[in-house]
mmCIF file of C-alpha atoms and ligand atoms in Angstrom:
data_model
loop_
_atom_site.group_PDB
_atom_site.id
_atom_site.type_symbol
_atom_site.label_atom_id
_atom_site.label_comp_id
_atom_site.label_asym_id
_atom_site.label_seq_id
_atom_site.Cartn_x
_atom_site.Cartn_y
_atom_site.Cartn_z
ATOM 1 C CA MET A 7 12.077 -0.566 -20.187
ATOM 2 C CA SER A 8 13.168 1.124 -16.963
ATOM 3 C CA ILE A 9 15.940 -0.064 -14.654
ATOM 4 C CA HIS A 10 13.709 -2.344 -12.550
ATOM 5 C CA ILE A 11 10.664 -2.905 -14.805
ATOM 6 C CA GLU A 12 10.956 -4.532 -18.238
ATOM 7 C CA ALA A 13 7.585 -3.374 -19.636
ATOM 8 C CA LYS A 14 7.528 -1.793 -23.067
ATOM 9 C CA PRO A 15 6.053 1.719 -23.417
ATOM 10 C CA GLY A 16 2.252 1.566 -23.138
ATOM 11 C CA GLU A 17 2.168 -1.834 -21.433
ATOM 12 C CA ILE A 18 1.362 -0.391 -17.985
ATOM 13 C CA ALA A 19 -2.056 1.151 -17.241
ATOM 14 C CA ASP A 20 -2.608 4.640 -15.771
ATOM 15 C CA PHE A 21 -4.157 2.923 -12.726
ATOM 16 C CA VAL A 22 -1.750 0.676 -10.807
ATOM 17 C CA LEU A 23 -2.363 -1.483 -7.739
ATOM 18 C CA LEU A 24 0.730 -1.920 -5.565
ATOM 19 C CA PRO A 25 0.939 -4.995 -3.331
ATOM 20 C CA GLY A 26 4.273 -5.515 -1.550
ATOM 21 C CA ASP A 27 4.297 -9.226 -2.390
ATOM 22 C CA PRO A 28 4.781 -10.055 -6.101
ATOM 23 C CA LEU A 29 2.842 -13.314 -5.647
ATOM 24 C CA ARG A 30 -0.135 -11.256 -4.487
ATOM 25 C CA ALA A 31 0.183 -9.321 -7.761
ATOM 26 C CA LYS A 32 0.032 -12.670 -9.605
ATOM 27 C CA PHE A 33 -2.928 -13.844 -7.516
ATOM 28 C CA ILE A 34 -4.884 -10.641 -8.237
ATOM 29 C CA ALA A 35 -4.041 -10.799 -11.951
ATOM 30 C CA GLU A 36 -5.142 -14.442 -12.169
ATOM 31 C CA ASN A 37 -8.297 -14.150 -10.046
ATOM 32 C CA LEU A 38 -9.705 -10.650 -10.568
ATOM 33 C CA LEU A 39 -8.433 -9.320 -13.891
ATOM 34 C CA ASP A 40 -9.447 -10.333 -17.402
ATOM 35 C CA ASN A 41 -6.819 -11.021 -20.076
ATOM 36 C CA ALA A 42 -3.938 -10.310 -17.670
ATOM 37 C CA VAL A 43 -0.474 -10.294 -19.211
ATOM 38 C CA CYS A 44 2.775 -10.335 -17.221
ATOM 39 C CA TYR A 45 4.896 -7.354 -18.338
ATOM 40 C CA SER A 46 7.831 -7.706 -15.951
ATOM 41 C CA GLN A 47 9.694 -10.371 -14.018
ATOM 42 C CA VAL A 48 12.845 -8.400 -13.154
ATOM 43 C CA ARG A 49 14.111 -9.570 -9.715
ATOM 44 C CA GLY A 50 10.934 -11.662 -9.451
ATOM 45 C CA MET A 51 8.988 -8.444 -8.786
ATOM 46 C CA LEU A 52 6.078 -9.395 -11.006
ATOM 47 C CA GLY A 53 3.852 -6.888 -12.800
ATOM 48 C CA PHE A 54 0.686 -7.563 -14.810
ATOM 49 C CA THR A 55 -1.786 -5.569 -16.895
ATOM 50 C CA GLY A 56 -5.350 -6.671 -17.542
ATOM 51 C CA THR A 57 -8.856 -5.270 -17.323
ATOM 52 C CA TYR A 58 -11.460 -5.115 -14.578
ATOM 53 C CA LYS A 59 -15.039 -4.518 -15.730
ATOM 54 C CA GLY A 60 -13.537 -3.366 -19.022
ATOM 55 C CA LYS A 61 -11.112 -0.852 -17.500
ATOM 56 C CA ARG A 62 -7.344 -1.193 -17.802
ATOM 57 C CA VAL A 63 -5.515 -2.009 -14.563
ATOM 58 C CA SER A 64 -1.931 -2.904 -13.733
ATOM 59 C CA VAL A 65 -0.768 -4.619 -10.570
ATOM 60 C CA GLN A 66 2.900 -4.325 -9.640
ATOM 61 C CA GLY A 67 4.747 -5.902 -6.692
ATOM 62 C CA THR A 68 6.992 -3.421 -4.880
ATOM 63 C CA GLY A 69 8.793 -5.375 -2.128
ATOM 64 C CA MET A 70 9.022 -4.230 1.468
ATOM 65 C CA GLY A 71 10.110 -0.887 2.903
ATOM 66 C CA LEU A 72 10.287 2.651 1.563
ATOM 67 C CA PRO A 73 13.461 2.195 -0.559
ATOM 68 C CA SER A 74 12.125 -0.784 -2.536
ATOM 69 C CA HIS A 75 8.598 0.645 -2.773
ATOM 70 C CA LEU A 76 9.909 3.994 -4.034
ATOM 71 C CA ILE A 77 11.995 2.414 -6.788
ATOM 72 C CA TYR A 78 8.794 1.037 -8.356
ATOM 73 C CA VAL A 79 6.719 4.157 -7.644
ATOM 74 C CA ASN A 80 9.340 6.402 -9.236
ATOM 75 C CA GLU A 81 9.687 4.265 -12.358
ATOM 76 C CA LEU A 82 5.920 3.786 -12.730
ATOM 77 C CA ILE A 83 5.417 7.554 -12.641
ATOM 78 C CA SER A 84 8.505 8.806 -14.494
ATOM 79 C CA ASP A 85 9.034 6.052 -17.068
ATOM 80 C CA TYR A 86 5.504 4.724 -17.593
ATOM 81 C CA GLY A 87 3.273 7.741 -16.851
ATOM 82 C CA ALA A 88 1.170 6.119 -14.094
ATOM 83 C CA LYS A 89 -1.509 8.519 -12.847
ATOM 84 C CA THR A 90 -3.199 6.668 -9.970
ATOM 85 C CA LEU A 91 -1.256 4.500 -7.530
ATOM 86 C CA VAL A 92 -3.079 2.419 -4.934
ATOM 87 C CA ARG A 93 -1.087 0.507 -2.346
ATOM 88 C CA ILE A 94 -2.820 -2.653 -1.146
ATOM 89 C CA GLY A 95 -0.903 -3.986 1.826
ATOM 90 C CA THR A 96 -0.995 -5.324 5.345
ATOM 91 C CA CYS A 97 -0.262 -3.618 8.644
ATOM 92 C CA GLY A 98 0.036 -4.249 12.368
ATOM 93 C CA GLY A 99 -2.726 -2.658 14.486
ATOM 94 C CA MET A 100 -1.464 -0.633 17.441
ATOM 95 C CA ARG A 101 -4.652 0.625 19.136
ATOM 96 C CA ASP A 102 -7.523 -1.045 20.996
ATOM 97 C CA ASP A 103 -10.100 0.187 18.476
ATOM 98 C CA ILE A 104 -8.236 -1.448 15.561
ATOM 99 C CA LYS A 105 -8.888 -5.192 15.132
ATOM 100 C CA VAL A 106 -7.289 -7.853 12.958
ATOM 101 C CA ARG A 107 -9.067 -8.109 9.571
ATOM 102 C CA ASP A 108 -10.032 -4.409 9.701
ATOM 103 C CA VAL A 109 -9.245 -2.474 6.540
ATOM 104 C CA ILE A 110 -7.617 0.909 7.078
ATOM 105 C CA MET A 111 -7.405 3.702 4.547
ATOM 106 C CA ALA A 112 -4.374 5.792 5.390
ATOM 107 C CA VAL A 113 -5.343 9.466 5.354
ATOM 108 C CA SER A 114 -1.753 10.354 6.178
ATOM 109 C CA ALA A 115 1.471 8.590 7.117
ATOM 110 C CA SER A 116 3.997 9.382 9.829
ATOM 111 C CA THR A 117 7.441 7.867 9.563
ATOM 112 C CA ASP A 118 10.677 7.071 11.390
ATOM 113 C CA SER A 119 12.438 6.972 8.005
ATOM 114 C CA SER A 120 14.905 9.716 7.102
ATOM 115 C CA ILE A 121 13.778 9.620 3.461
ATOM 116 C CA ILE A 122 11.033 12.183 4.037
ATOM 117 C CA SER A 123 13.015 14.698 6.099
ATOM 118 C CA ARG A 124 15.960 14.459 3.672
ATOM 119 C CA ALA A 125 13.635 15.456 0.841
ATOM 120 C CA VAL A 126 12.689 18.693 2.654
ATOM 121 C CA ASN A 127 16.125 19.752 3.936
ATOM 122 C CA GLY A 128 15.703 18.303 7.439
ATOM 123 C CA MET A 129 12.286 19.853 8.032
ATOM 124 C CA SER A 130 9.164 17.718 8.447
ATOM 125 C CA TYR A 131 6.610 16.974 5.728
ATOM 126 C CA ALA A 132 3.123 15.463 6.148
ATOM 127 C CA PRO A 133 2.603 12.755 3.479
ATOM 128 C CA THR A 134 -1.129 12.760 2.681
ATOM 129 C CA ALA A 135 -3.496 10.693 0.539
ATOM 130 C CA SER A 136 -5.419 12.020 -2.442
ATOM 131 C CA PHE A 137 -8.669 13.467 -1.096
ATOM 132 C CA ASP A 138 -10.581 12.321 -4.205
ATOM 133 C CA LEU A 139 -9.414 8.744 -3.692
ATOM 134 C CA LEU A 140 -10.246 8.839 0.031
ATOM 135 C CA LEU A 141 -13.802 9.929 -0.786
ATOM 136 C CA LYS A 142 -14.168 7.350 -3.560
ATOM 137 C CA ALA A 143 -12.816 4.514 -1.383
ATOM 138 C CA ALA A 144 -15.227 5.413 1.427
ATOM 139 C CA GLU A 145 -18.143 5.358 -1.045
ATOM 140 C CA GLY A 146 -16.901 2.181 -2.745
ATOM 141 C CA ALA A 147 -16.554 0.338 0.565
ATOM 142 C CA LYS A 148 -20.065 1.397 1.573
ATOM 143 C CA LYS A 149 -21.503 0.018 -1.677
ATOM 144 C CA LEU A 150 -19.731 -3.294 -0.993
ATOM 145 C CA GLY A 151 -21.114 -3.363 2.561
ATOM 146 C CA LEU A 152 -17.623 -2.968 4.058
ATOM 147 C CA THR A 153 -16.475 -0.516 6.713
ATOM 148 C CA LEU A 154 -13.118 1.212 6.532
ATOM 149 C CA LYS A 155 -11.148 2.713 9.423
ATOM 150 C CA ALA A 156 -9.435 5.971 8.461
ATOM 151 C CA GLY A 157 -6.494 7.818 9.967
ATOM 152 C CA ASN A 158 -2.760 8.201 10.328
ATOM 153 C CA VAL A 159 -0.468 5.173 9.937
ATOM 154 C CA LEU A 160 3.223 4.762 10.706
ATOM 155 C CA SER A 161 5.549 3.846 7.834
ATOM 156 C CA SER A 162 8.490 2.365 9.671
ATOM 157 C CA ASP A 163 11.953 1.331 8.527
ATOM 158 C CA ILE A 164 12.099 -1.209 11.348
ATOM 159 C CA PHE A 165 10.248 -4.513 11.521
ATOM 160 C CA TYR A 166 12.450 -6.155 14.184
ATOM 161 C CA HIS A 167 13.107 -3.755 17.054
ATOM 162 C CA ASP A 168 15.798 -4.218 19.681
ATOM 163 C CA VAL A 169 14.449 -6.806 22.138
ATOM 164 C CA GLU A 170 15.171 -4.472 25.074
ATOM 165 C CA ILE A 171 12.656 -1.911 23.776
ATOM 166 C CA THR A 172 9.348 -3.024 25.336
ATOM 167 C CA ASP A 173 6.863 -0.884 23.373
ATOM 168 C CA PRO A 174 8.486 0.841 20.394
ATOM 169 C CA TYR A 175 5.091 2.125 19.207
ATOM 170 C CA ALA A 176 3.995 3.869 22.440
ATOM 171 C CA VAL A 177 5.059 7.290 21.232
ATOM 172 C CA TRP A 178 3.074 6.891 17.998
ATOM 173 C CA ARG A 179 0.006 5.498 19.761
ATOM 174 C CA LYS A 180 0.024 8.585 21.992
ATOM 175 C CA PHE A 181 -0.504 10.702 18.872
ATOM 176 C CA GLY A 182 -3.360 8.596 17.494
ATOM 177 C CA VAL A 183 -1.495 6.500 14.927
ATOM 178 C CA LEU A 184 -3.657 3.471 14.036
ATOM 179 C CA ALA A 185 -1.213 0.924 12.654
ATOM 180 C CA VAL A 186 2.300 0.278 11.375
ATOM 181 C CA GLU A 187 3.464 -0.753 7.915
ATOM 182 C CA MET A 188 6.538 0.111 5.858
ATOM 183 C CA GLU A 189 5.724 2.030 2.642
ATOM 184 C CA THR A 190 2.860 4.565 2.633
ATOM 185 C CA ALA A 191 4.783 7.717 3.637
ATOM 186 C CA GLY A 192 7.068 7.231 0.627
ATOM 187 C CA LEU A 193 4.149 6.656 -1.742
ATOM 188 C CA TYR A 194 2.346 9.808 -0.580
ATOM 189 C CA MET A 195 5.478 11.959 -0.719
ATOM 190 C CA GLN A 196 6.416 10.954 -4.279
ATOM 191 C CA SER A 197 2.869 11.048 -5.627
ATOM 192 C CA SER A 198 2.541 14.618 -4.317
ATOM 193 C CA ARG A 199 5.962 15.525 -5.727
ATOM 194 C CA PHE A 200 4.871 14.336 -9.190
ATOM 195 C CA ASN A 201 1.259 15.469 -8.926
ATOM 196 C CA VAL A 202 -0.374 12.057 -9.319
ATOM 197 C CA GLN A 203 -3.040 10.468 -7.133
ATOM 198 C CA ALA A 204 -2.264 7.921 -4.418
ATOM 199 C CA LEU A 205 -4.064 5.993 -1.716
ATOM 200 C CA SER A 206 -2.952 3.272 0.662
ATOM 201 C CA LEU A 207 -5.396 0.587 1.791
ATOM 202 C CA LEU A 208 -4.168 -1.752 4.504
ATOM 203 C CA THR A 209 -5.580 -4.965 5.968
ATOM 204 C CA VAL A 210 -4.716 -5.431 9.644
ATOM 205 C CA SER A 211 -2.883 -8.786 9.584
ATOM 206 C CA ASP A 212 -1.597 -8.756 13.169
ATOM 207 C CA HIS A 213 -2.033 -6.796 16.368
ATOM 208 C CA LEU A 214 0.852 -5.373 18.326
ATOM 209 C CA ILE A 215 -0.995 -5.115 21.659
ATOM 210 C CA THR A 216 -3.084 -8.300 21.684
ATOM 211 C CA GLY A 217 -0.578 -10.405 19.692
ATOM 212 C CA GLU A 218 -3.486 -11.698 17.587
ATOM 213 C CA HIS A 219 -2.767 -12.787 13.967
ATOM 214 C CA CYS A 220 -5.038 -13.385 10.998
ATOM 215 C CA PHE A 221 -5.057 -17.035 9.877
ATOM 216 C CA PRO A 222 -3.830 -17.332 6.269
ATOM 217 C CA SER A 223 -7.344 -18.103 4.932
ATOM 218 C CA GLU A 224 -8.871 -15.127 6.805
ATOM 219 C CA ARG A 225 -6.009 -12.960 5.621
ATOM 220 C CA GLN A 226 -6.793 -13.875 2.015
ATOM 221 C CA THR A 227 -10.522 -13.063 2.415
ATOM 222 C CA ALA A 228 -9.831 -9.741 4.166
ATOM 223 C CA PHE A 229 -7.152 -8.954 1.597
ATOM 224 C CA MET A 230 -9.504 -9.631 -1.322
ATOM 225 C CA ASP A 231 -12.208 -7.426 0.266
ATOM 226 C CA MET A 232 -9.629 -4.638 0.358
ATOM 227 C CA VAL A 233 -8.653 -5.233 -3.293
ATOM 228 C CA LYS A 234 -12.328 -5.002 -4.288
ATOM 229 C CA VAL A 235 -12.516 -1.626 -2.518
ATOM 230 C CA ALA A 236 -9.375 -0.562 -4.396
ATOM 231 C CA LEU A 237 -10.972 -1.564 -7.709
ATOM 232 C CA THR A 238 -14.011 0.653 -7.000
ATOM 233 C CA LEU A 239 -11.587 3.565 -7.508
ATOM 234 C CA LEU A 240 -11.748 2.814 -11.246
ATOM 235 C CA ASP A 241 -15.440 3.873 -11.374
HETATM 236 N N1 LIG B 309 5.249 -3.981 11.280
HETATM 237 C C1 LIG B 309 5.518 -3.481 10.091
HETATM 238 N N2 LIG B 309 4.837 -3.801 9.007
HETATM 239 C C2 LIG B 309 3.835 -4.657 9.129
HETATM 240 C C3 LIG B 309 3.511 -5.216 10.345
HETATM 241 C C4 LIG B 309 4.246 -4.857 11.480
HETATM 242 O O1 LIG B 309 3.995 -5.334 12.595
HETATM 243 N N3 LIG B 309 2.466 -6.058 10.126
HETATM 244 C C5 LIG B 309 2.182 -6.016 8.825
HETATM 245 N N4 LIG B 309 3.010 -5.164 8.205
#
């Protein structure tokens, strides 16, 4: 048992899917995994282990934002020996060539969070995905007949900006950032620090320029497509 996860040693797989929403973890466990068992309910942040096509998989909710996400990532790596961490989340598109329902694989993550610069004594660090997982996800998506967008995302600490700021993402768009979410930079920093593999897959649930949103049913379909891509990483 770690501070925030009540699993016993050995109850969590080497390969862990990381949705922000614990009810998504439950949904995935109940609908895609075989013989799924809930190993943790601490703070309602549910975690399950089961199998997919015979291979052991865990799925652990992490909450929103770098601090919450990193609590689970740290404990999964340090206390449970996780080796492959795959975030499956949603994001807000911020460019014309990104559409709602697109699935993005984050090659790298910029951030407005101080967590990254504090880790490198005030200098800047470029949190980057595992190259092996990027390649595998691209191949896996192709086999499923799905197309992924790939590039830099913004992991922001701020969901609600000051109303007087008209376009808080303009500066990031200028540098080619595709979308905003709230966790990936932390995941990539810590996975590199501990020499484990990580990838972040993100469904575009809303668009910051057009104001378009995915309807809940579409969101579920697009989300499940993304989870299927994530599960190809087990091959
Ligand atoms: N901002 C931050 N995170 C998000 C967003 C957003 O607009 N949409 C989905 N996750």
